[in-house]
mmCIF file of N, CA and C in Angstrom:
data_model
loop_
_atom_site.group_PDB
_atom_site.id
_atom_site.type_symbol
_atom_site.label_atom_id
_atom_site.label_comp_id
_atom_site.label_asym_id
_atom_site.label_seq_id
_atom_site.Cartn_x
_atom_site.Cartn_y
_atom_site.Cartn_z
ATOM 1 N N UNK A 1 10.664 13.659 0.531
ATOM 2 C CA UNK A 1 9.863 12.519 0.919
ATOM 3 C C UNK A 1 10.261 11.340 0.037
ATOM 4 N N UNK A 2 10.416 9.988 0.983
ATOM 5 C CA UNK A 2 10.638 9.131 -0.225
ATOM 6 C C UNK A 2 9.859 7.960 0.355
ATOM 7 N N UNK A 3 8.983 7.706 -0.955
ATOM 8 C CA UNK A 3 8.043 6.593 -1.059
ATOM 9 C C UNK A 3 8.501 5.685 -1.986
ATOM 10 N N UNK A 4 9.123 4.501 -1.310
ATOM 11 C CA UNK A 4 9.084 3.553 -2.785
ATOM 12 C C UNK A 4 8.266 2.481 -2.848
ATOM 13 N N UNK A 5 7.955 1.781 -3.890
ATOM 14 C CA UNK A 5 6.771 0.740 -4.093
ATOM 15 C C UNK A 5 7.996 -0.694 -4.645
ATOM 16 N N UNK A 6 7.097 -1.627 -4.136
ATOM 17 C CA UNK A 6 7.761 -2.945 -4.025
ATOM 18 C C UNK A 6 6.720 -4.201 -3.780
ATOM 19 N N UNK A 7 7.265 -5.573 -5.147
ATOM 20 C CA UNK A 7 6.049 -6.437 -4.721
ATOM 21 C C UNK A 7 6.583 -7.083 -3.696
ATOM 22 N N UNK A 8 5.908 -7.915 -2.476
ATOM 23 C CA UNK A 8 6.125 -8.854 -1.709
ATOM 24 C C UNK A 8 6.980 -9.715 -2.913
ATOM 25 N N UNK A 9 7.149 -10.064 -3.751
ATOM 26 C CA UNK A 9 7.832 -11.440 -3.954
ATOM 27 C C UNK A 9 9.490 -11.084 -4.222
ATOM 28 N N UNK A 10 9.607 -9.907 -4.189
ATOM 29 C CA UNK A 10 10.619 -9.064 -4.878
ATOM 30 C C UNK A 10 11.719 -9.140 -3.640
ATOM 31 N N UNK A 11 13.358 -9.799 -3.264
ATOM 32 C CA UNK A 11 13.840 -9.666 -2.295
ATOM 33 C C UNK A 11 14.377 -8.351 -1.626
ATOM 34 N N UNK A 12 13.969 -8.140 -0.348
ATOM 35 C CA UNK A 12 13.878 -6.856 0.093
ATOM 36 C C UNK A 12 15.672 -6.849 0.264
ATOM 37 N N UNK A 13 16.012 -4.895 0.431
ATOM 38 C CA UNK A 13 17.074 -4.688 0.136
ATOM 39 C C UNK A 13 17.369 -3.518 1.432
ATOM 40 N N UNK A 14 18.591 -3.093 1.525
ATOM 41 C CA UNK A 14 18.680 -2.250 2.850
ATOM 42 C C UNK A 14 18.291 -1.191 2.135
ATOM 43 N N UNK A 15 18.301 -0.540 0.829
ATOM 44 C CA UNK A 15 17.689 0.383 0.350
ATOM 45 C C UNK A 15 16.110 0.734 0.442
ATOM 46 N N UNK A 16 15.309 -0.577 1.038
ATOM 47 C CA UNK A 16 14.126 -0.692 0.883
ATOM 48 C C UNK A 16 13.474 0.528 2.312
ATOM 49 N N UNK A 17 14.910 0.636 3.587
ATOM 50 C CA UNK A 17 14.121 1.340 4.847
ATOM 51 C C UNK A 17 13.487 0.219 5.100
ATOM 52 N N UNK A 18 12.346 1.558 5.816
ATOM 53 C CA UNK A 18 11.292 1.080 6.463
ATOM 54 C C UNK A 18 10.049 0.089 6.006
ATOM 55 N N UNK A 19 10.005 -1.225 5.911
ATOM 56 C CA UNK A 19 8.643 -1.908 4.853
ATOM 57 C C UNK A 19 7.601 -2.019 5.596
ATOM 58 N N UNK A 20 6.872 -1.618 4.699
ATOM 59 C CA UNK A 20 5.400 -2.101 4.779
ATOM 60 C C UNK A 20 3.894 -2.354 4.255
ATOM 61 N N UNK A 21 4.157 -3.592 4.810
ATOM 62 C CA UNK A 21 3.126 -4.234 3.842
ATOM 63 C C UNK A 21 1.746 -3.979 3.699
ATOM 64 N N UNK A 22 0.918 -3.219 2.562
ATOM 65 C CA UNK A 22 0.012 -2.465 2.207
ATOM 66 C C UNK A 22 -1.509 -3.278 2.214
ATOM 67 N N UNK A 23 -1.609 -4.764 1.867
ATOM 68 C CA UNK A 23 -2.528 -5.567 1.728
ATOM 69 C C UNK A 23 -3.392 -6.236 3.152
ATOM 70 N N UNK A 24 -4.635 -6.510 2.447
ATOM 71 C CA UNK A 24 -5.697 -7.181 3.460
ATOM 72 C C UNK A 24 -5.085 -8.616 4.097
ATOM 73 N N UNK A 25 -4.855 -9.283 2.975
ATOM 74 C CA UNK A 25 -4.415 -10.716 3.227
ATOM 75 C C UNK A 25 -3.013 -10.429 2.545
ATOM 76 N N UNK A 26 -1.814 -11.743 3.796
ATOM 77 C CA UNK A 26 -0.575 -11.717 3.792
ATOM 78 C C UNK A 26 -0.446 -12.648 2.015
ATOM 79 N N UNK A 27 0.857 -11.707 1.485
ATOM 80 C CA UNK A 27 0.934 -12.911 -0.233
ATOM 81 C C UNK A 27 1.245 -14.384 0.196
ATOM 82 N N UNK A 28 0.458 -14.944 -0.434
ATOM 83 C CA UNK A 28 0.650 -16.570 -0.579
ATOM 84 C C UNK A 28 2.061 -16.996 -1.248
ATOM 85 N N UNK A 29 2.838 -17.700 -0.962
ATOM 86 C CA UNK A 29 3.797 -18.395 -0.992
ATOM 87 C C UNK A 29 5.254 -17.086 -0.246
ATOM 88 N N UNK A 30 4.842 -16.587 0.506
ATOM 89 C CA UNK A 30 5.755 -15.494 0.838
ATOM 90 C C UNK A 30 5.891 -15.645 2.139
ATOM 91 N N UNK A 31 7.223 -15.806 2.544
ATOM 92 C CA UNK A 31 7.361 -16.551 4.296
ATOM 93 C C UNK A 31 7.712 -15.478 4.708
ATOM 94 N N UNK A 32 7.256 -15.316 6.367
ATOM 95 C CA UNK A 32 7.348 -14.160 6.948
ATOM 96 C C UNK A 32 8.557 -13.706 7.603
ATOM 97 N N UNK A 33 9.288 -14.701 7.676
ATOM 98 C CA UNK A 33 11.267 -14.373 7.993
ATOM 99 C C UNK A 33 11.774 -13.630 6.721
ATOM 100 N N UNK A 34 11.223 -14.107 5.565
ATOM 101 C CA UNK A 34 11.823 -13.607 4.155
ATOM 102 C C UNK A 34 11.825 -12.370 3.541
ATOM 103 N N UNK A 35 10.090 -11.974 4.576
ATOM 104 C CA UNK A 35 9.540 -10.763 3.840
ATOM 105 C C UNK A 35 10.230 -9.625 4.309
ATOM 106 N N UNK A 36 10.978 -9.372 5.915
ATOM 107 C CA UNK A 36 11.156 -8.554 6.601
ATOM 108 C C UNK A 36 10.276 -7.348 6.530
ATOM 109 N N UNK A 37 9.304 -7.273 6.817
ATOM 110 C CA UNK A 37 8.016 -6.927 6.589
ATOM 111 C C UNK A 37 8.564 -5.862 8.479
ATOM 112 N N UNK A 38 8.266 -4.753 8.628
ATOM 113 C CA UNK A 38 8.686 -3.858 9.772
ATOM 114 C C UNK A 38 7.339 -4.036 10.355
ATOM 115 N N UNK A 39 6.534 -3.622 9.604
ATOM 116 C CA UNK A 39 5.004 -3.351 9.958
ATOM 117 C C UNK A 39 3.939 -3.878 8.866
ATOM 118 N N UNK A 40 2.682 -4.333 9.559
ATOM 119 C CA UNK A 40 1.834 -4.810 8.574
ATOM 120 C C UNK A 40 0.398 -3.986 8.576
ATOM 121 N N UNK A 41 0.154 -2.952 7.759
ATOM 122 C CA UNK A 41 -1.403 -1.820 7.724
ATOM 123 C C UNK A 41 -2.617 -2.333 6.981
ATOM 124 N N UNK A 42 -2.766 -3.675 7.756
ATOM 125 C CA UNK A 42 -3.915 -4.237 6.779
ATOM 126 C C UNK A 42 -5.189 -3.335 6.827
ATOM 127 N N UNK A 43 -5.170 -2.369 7.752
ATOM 128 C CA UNK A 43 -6.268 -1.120 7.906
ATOM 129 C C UNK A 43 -6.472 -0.634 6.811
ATOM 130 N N UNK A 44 -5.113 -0.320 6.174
ATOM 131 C CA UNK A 44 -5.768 0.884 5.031
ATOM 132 C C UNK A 44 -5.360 0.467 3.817
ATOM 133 N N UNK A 45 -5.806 -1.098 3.549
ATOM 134 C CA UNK A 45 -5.660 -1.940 2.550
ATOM 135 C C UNK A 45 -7.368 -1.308 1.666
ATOM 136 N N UNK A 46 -7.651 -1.910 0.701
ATOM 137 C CA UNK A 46 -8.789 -1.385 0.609
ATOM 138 C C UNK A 46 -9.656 -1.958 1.023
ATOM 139 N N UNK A 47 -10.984 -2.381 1.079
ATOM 140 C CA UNK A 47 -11.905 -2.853 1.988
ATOM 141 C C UNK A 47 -12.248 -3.892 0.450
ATOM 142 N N UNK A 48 -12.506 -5.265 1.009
ATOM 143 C CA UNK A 48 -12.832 -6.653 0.236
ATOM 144 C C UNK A 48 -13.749 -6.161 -0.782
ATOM 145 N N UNK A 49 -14.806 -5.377 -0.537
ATOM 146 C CA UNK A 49 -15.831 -5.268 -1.694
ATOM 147 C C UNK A 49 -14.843 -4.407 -2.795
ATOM 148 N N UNK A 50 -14.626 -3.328 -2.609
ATOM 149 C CA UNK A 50 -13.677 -2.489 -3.768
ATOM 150 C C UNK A 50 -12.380 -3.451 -4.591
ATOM 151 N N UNK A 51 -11.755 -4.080 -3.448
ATOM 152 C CA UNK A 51 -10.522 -5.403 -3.944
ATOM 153 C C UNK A 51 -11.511 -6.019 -5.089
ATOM 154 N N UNK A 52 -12.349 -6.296 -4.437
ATOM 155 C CA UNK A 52 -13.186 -7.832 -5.559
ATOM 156 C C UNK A 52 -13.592 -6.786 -6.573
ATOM 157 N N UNK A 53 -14.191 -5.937 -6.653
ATOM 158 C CA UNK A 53 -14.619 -5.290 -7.794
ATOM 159 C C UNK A 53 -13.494 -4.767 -8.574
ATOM 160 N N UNK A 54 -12.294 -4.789 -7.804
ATOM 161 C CA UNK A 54 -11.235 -4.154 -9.303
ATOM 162 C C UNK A 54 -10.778 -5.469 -10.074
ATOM 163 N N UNK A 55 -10.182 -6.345 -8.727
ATOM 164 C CA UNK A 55 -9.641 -7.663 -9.737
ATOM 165 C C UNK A 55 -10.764 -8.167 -10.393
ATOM 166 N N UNK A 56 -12.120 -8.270 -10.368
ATOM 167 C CA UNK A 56 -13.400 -9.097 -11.376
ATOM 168 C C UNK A 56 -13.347 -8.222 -12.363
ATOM 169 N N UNK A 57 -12.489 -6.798 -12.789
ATOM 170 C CA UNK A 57 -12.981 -6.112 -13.779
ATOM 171 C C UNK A 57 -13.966 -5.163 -13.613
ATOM 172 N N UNK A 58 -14.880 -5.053 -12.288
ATOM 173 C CA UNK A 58 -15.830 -4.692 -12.151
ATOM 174 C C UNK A 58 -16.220 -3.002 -12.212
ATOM 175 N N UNK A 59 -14.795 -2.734 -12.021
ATOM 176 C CA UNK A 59 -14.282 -1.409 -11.830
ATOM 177 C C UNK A 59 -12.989 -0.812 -12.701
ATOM 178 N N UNK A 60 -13.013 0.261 -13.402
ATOM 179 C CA UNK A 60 -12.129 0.642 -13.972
ATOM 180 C C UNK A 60 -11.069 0.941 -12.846
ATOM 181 N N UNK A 61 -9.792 1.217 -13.345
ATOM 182 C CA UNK A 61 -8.712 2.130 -12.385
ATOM 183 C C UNK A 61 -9.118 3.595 -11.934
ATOM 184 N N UNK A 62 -9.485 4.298 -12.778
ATOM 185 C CA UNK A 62 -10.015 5.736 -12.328
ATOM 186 C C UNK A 62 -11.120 5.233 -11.337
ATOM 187 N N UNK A 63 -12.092 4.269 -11.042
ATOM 188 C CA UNK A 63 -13.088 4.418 -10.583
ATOM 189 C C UNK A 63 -12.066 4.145 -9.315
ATOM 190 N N UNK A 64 -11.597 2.752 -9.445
ATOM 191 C CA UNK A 64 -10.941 2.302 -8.212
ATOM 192 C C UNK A 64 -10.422 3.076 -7.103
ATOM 193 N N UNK A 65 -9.066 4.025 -8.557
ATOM 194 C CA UNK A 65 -8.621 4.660 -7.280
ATOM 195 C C UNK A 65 -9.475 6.026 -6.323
ATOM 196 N N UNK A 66 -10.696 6.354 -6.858
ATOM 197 C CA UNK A 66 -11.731 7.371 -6.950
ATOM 198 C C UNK A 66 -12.008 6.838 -5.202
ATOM 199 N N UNK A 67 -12.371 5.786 -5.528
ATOM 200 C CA UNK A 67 -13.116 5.059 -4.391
ATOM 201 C C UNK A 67 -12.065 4.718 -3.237
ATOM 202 N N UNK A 68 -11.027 4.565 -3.667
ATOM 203 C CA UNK A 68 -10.173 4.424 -2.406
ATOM 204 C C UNK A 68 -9.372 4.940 -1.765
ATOM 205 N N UNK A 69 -9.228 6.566 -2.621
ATOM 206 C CA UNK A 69 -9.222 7.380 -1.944
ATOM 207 C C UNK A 69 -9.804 8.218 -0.780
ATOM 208 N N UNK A 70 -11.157 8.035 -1.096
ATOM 209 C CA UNK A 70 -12.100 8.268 -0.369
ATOM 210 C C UNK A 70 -12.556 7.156 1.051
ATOM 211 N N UNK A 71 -11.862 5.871 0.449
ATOM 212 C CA UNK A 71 -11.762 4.993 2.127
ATOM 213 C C UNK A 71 -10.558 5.673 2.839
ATOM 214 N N UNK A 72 -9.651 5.983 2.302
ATOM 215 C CA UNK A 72 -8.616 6.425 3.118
ATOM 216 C C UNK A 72 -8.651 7.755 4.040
ATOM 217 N N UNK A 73 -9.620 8.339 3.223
ATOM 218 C CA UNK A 73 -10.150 9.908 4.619
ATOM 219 C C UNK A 73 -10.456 9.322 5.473
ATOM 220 N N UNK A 74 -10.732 7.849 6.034
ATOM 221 C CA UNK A 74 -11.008 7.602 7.474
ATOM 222 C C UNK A 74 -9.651 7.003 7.912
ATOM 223 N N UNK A 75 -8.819 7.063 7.470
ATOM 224 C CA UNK A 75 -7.578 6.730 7.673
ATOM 225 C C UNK A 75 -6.618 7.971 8.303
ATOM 226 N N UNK A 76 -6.800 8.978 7.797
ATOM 227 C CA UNK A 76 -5.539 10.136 7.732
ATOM 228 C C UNK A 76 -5.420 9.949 9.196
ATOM 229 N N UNK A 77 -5.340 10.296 9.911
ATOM 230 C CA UNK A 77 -4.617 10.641 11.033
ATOM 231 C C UNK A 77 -3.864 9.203 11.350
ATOM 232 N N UNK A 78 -4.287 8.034 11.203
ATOM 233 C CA UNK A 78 -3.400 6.899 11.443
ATOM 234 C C UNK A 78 -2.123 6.816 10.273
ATOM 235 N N UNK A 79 -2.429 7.907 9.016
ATOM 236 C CA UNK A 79 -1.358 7.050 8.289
ATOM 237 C C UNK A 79 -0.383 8.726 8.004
ATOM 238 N N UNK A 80 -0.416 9.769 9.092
ATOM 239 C CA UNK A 80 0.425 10.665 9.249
ATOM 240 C C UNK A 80 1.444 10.396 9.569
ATOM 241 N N UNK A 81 1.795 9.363 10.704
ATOM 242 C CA UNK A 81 2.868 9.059 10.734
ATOM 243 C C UNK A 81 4.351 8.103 10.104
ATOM 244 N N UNK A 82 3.254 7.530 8.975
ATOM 245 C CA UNK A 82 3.768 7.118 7.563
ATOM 246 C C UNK A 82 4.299 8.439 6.747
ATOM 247 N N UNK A 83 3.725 9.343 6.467
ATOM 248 C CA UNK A 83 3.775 10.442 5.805
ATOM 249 C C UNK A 83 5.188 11.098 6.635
ATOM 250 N N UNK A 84 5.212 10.793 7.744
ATOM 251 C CA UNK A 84 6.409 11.725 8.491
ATOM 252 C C UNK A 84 7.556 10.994 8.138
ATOM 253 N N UNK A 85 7.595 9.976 8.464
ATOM 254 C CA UNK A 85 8.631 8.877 8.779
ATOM 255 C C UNK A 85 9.545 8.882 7.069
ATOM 256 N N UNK A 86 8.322 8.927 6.330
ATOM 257 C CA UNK A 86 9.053 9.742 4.600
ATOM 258 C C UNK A 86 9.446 10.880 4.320
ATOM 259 N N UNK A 87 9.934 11.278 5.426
ATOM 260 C CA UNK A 87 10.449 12.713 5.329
ATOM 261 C C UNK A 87 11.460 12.350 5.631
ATOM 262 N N UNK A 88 11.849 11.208 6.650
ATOM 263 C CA UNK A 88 13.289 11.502 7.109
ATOM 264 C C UNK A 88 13.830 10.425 6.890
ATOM 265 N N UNK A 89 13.400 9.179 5.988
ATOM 266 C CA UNK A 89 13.771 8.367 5.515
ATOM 267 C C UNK A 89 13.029 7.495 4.900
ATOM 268 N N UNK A 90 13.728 6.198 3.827
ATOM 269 C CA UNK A 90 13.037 5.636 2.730
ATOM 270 C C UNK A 90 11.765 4.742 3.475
ATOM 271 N N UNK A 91 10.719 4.778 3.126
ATOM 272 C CA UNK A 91 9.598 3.776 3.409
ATOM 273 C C UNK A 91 9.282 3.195 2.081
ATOM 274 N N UNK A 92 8.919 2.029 2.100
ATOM 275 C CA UNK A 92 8.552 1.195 1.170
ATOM 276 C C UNK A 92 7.532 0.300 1.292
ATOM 277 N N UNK A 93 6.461 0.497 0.609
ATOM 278 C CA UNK A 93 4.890 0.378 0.722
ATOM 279 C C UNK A 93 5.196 -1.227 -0.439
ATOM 280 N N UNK A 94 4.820 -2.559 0.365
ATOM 281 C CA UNK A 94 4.699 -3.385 -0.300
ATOM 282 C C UNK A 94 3.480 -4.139 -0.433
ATOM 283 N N UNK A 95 3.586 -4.925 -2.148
ATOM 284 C CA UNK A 95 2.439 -5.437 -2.499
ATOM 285 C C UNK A 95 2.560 -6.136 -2.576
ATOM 286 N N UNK A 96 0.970 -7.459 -3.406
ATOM 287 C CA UNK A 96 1.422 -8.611 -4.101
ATOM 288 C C UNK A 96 0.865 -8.475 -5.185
ATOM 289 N N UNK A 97 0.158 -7.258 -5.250
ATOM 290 C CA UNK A 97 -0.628 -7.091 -6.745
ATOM 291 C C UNK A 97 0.848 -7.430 -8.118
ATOM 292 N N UNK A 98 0.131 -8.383 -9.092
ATOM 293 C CA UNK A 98 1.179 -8.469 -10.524
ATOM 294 C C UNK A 98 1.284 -6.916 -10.801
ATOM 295 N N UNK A 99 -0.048 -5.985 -11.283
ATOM 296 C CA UNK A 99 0.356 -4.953 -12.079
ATOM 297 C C UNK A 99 0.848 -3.605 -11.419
ATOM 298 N N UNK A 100 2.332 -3.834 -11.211
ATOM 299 C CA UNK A 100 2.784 -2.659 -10.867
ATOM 300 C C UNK A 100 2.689 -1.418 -11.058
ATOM 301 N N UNK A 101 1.384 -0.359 -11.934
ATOM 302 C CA UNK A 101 1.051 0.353 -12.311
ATOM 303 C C UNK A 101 -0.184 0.627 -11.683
ATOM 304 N N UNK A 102 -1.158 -0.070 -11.285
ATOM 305 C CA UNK A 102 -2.322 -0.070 -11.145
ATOM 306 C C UNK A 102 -2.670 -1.165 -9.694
ATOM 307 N N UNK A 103 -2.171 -0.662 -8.913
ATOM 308 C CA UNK A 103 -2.801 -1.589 -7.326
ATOM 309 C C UNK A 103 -2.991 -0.373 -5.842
ATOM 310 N N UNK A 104 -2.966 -0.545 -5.101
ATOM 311 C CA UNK A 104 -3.626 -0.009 -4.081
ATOM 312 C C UNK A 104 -2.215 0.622 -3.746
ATOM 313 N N UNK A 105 -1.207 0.088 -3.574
ATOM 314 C CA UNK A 105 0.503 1.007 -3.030
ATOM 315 C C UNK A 105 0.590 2.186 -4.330
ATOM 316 N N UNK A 106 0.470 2.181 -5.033
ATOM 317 C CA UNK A 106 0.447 3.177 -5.935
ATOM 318 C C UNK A 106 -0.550 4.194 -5.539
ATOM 319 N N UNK A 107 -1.539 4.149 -5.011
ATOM 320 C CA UNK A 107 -2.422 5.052 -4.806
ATOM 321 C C UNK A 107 -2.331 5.485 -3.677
ATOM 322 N N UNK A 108 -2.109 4.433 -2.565
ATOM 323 C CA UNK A 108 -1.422 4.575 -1.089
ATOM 324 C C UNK A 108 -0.446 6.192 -1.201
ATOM 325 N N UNK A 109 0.581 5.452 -1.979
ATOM 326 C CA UNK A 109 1.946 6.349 -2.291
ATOM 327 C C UNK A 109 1.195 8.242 -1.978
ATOM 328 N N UNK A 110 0.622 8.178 -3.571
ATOM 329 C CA UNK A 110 0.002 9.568 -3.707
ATOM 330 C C UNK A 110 -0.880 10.035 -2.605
ATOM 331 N N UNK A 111 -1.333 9.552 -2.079
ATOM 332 C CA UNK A 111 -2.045 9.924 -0.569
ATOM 333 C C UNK A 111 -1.585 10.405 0.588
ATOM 334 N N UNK A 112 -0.014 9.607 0.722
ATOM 335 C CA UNK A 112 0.955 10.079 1.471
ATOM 336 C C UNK A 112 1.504 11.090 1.433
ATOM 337 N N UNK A 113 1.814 11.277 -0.039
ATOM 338 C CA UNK A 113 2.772 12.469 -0.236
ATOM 339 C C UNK A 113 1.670 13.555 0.036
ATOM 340 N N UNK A 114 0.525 13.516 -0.219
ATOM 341 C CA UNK A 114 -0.020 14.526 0.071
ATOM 342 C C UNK A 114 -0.281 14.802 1.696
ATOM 343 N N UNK A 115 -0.445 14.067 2.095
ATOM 344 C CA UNK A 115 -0.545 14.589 3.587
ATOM 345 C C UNK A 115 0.831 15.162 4.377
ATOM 346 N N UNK A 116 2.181 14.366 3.641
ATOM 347 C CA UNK A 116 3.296 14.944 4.075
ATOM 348 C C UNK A 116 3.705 16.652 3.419
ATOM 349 N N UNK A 117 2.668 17.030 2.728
ATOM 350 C CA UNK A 117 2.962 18.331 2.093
ATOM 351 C C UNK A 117 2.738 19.734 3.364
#
């Protein structure tokens, strides 16, 4: 399975596959010829109240990703075929979050792989 993670501002590459873009709202200053963006899953972005509570601080990372894991069980069957499509080639889950350690494609990622198991 291959999941790779990538910010929107970052220029996409033929290594990148399949993209797609992981967020509610499209990144600001990021043009949509540029992004080559395949597909856009603003579905299983996280839902505005959880977003606002991680960027205000409001929420640790363990809580975050706690919680948005648990939005995504209403997701699984729409995002199986993400999970497949990483079986037989690169997908690349993009963001605009700065901290590449700690945003919603990172947690996305691990969700996937598990359903592709």
């Amino acid at each position: 399975m291959s999941i790779e993670l990538k910010r929107a501002f970052e220029a996409p590459s033929r290594d990148d596959g399949y993209r797609v873009l992981v967020d509610r709202l499209w990144p600001r200053g990021v043009a949509k010829a540029d992004a080559r963006i395949d597909e856009w899953r603003r579905e299983v972005a996280p839902s505005d109240e959880l977003r606002k509570a991680f960027h205000d601080g409001a929420l640790g990372w363990g809580e975050f990703r706690r919680r948005y894991l648990a939005e995504l069980k209403a997701h699984r069957e729409t995002l199986r075929d993400l999970a497949e499509r990483a079986t037989s080639g690169t997908v690349t889950l993009v963001f605009a979050a700065r901290d590449v350690r700690h945003n919603n494609a990172v947690v996305l990622r691990q969700y996937l792989a598990m359903l592709g198991r």
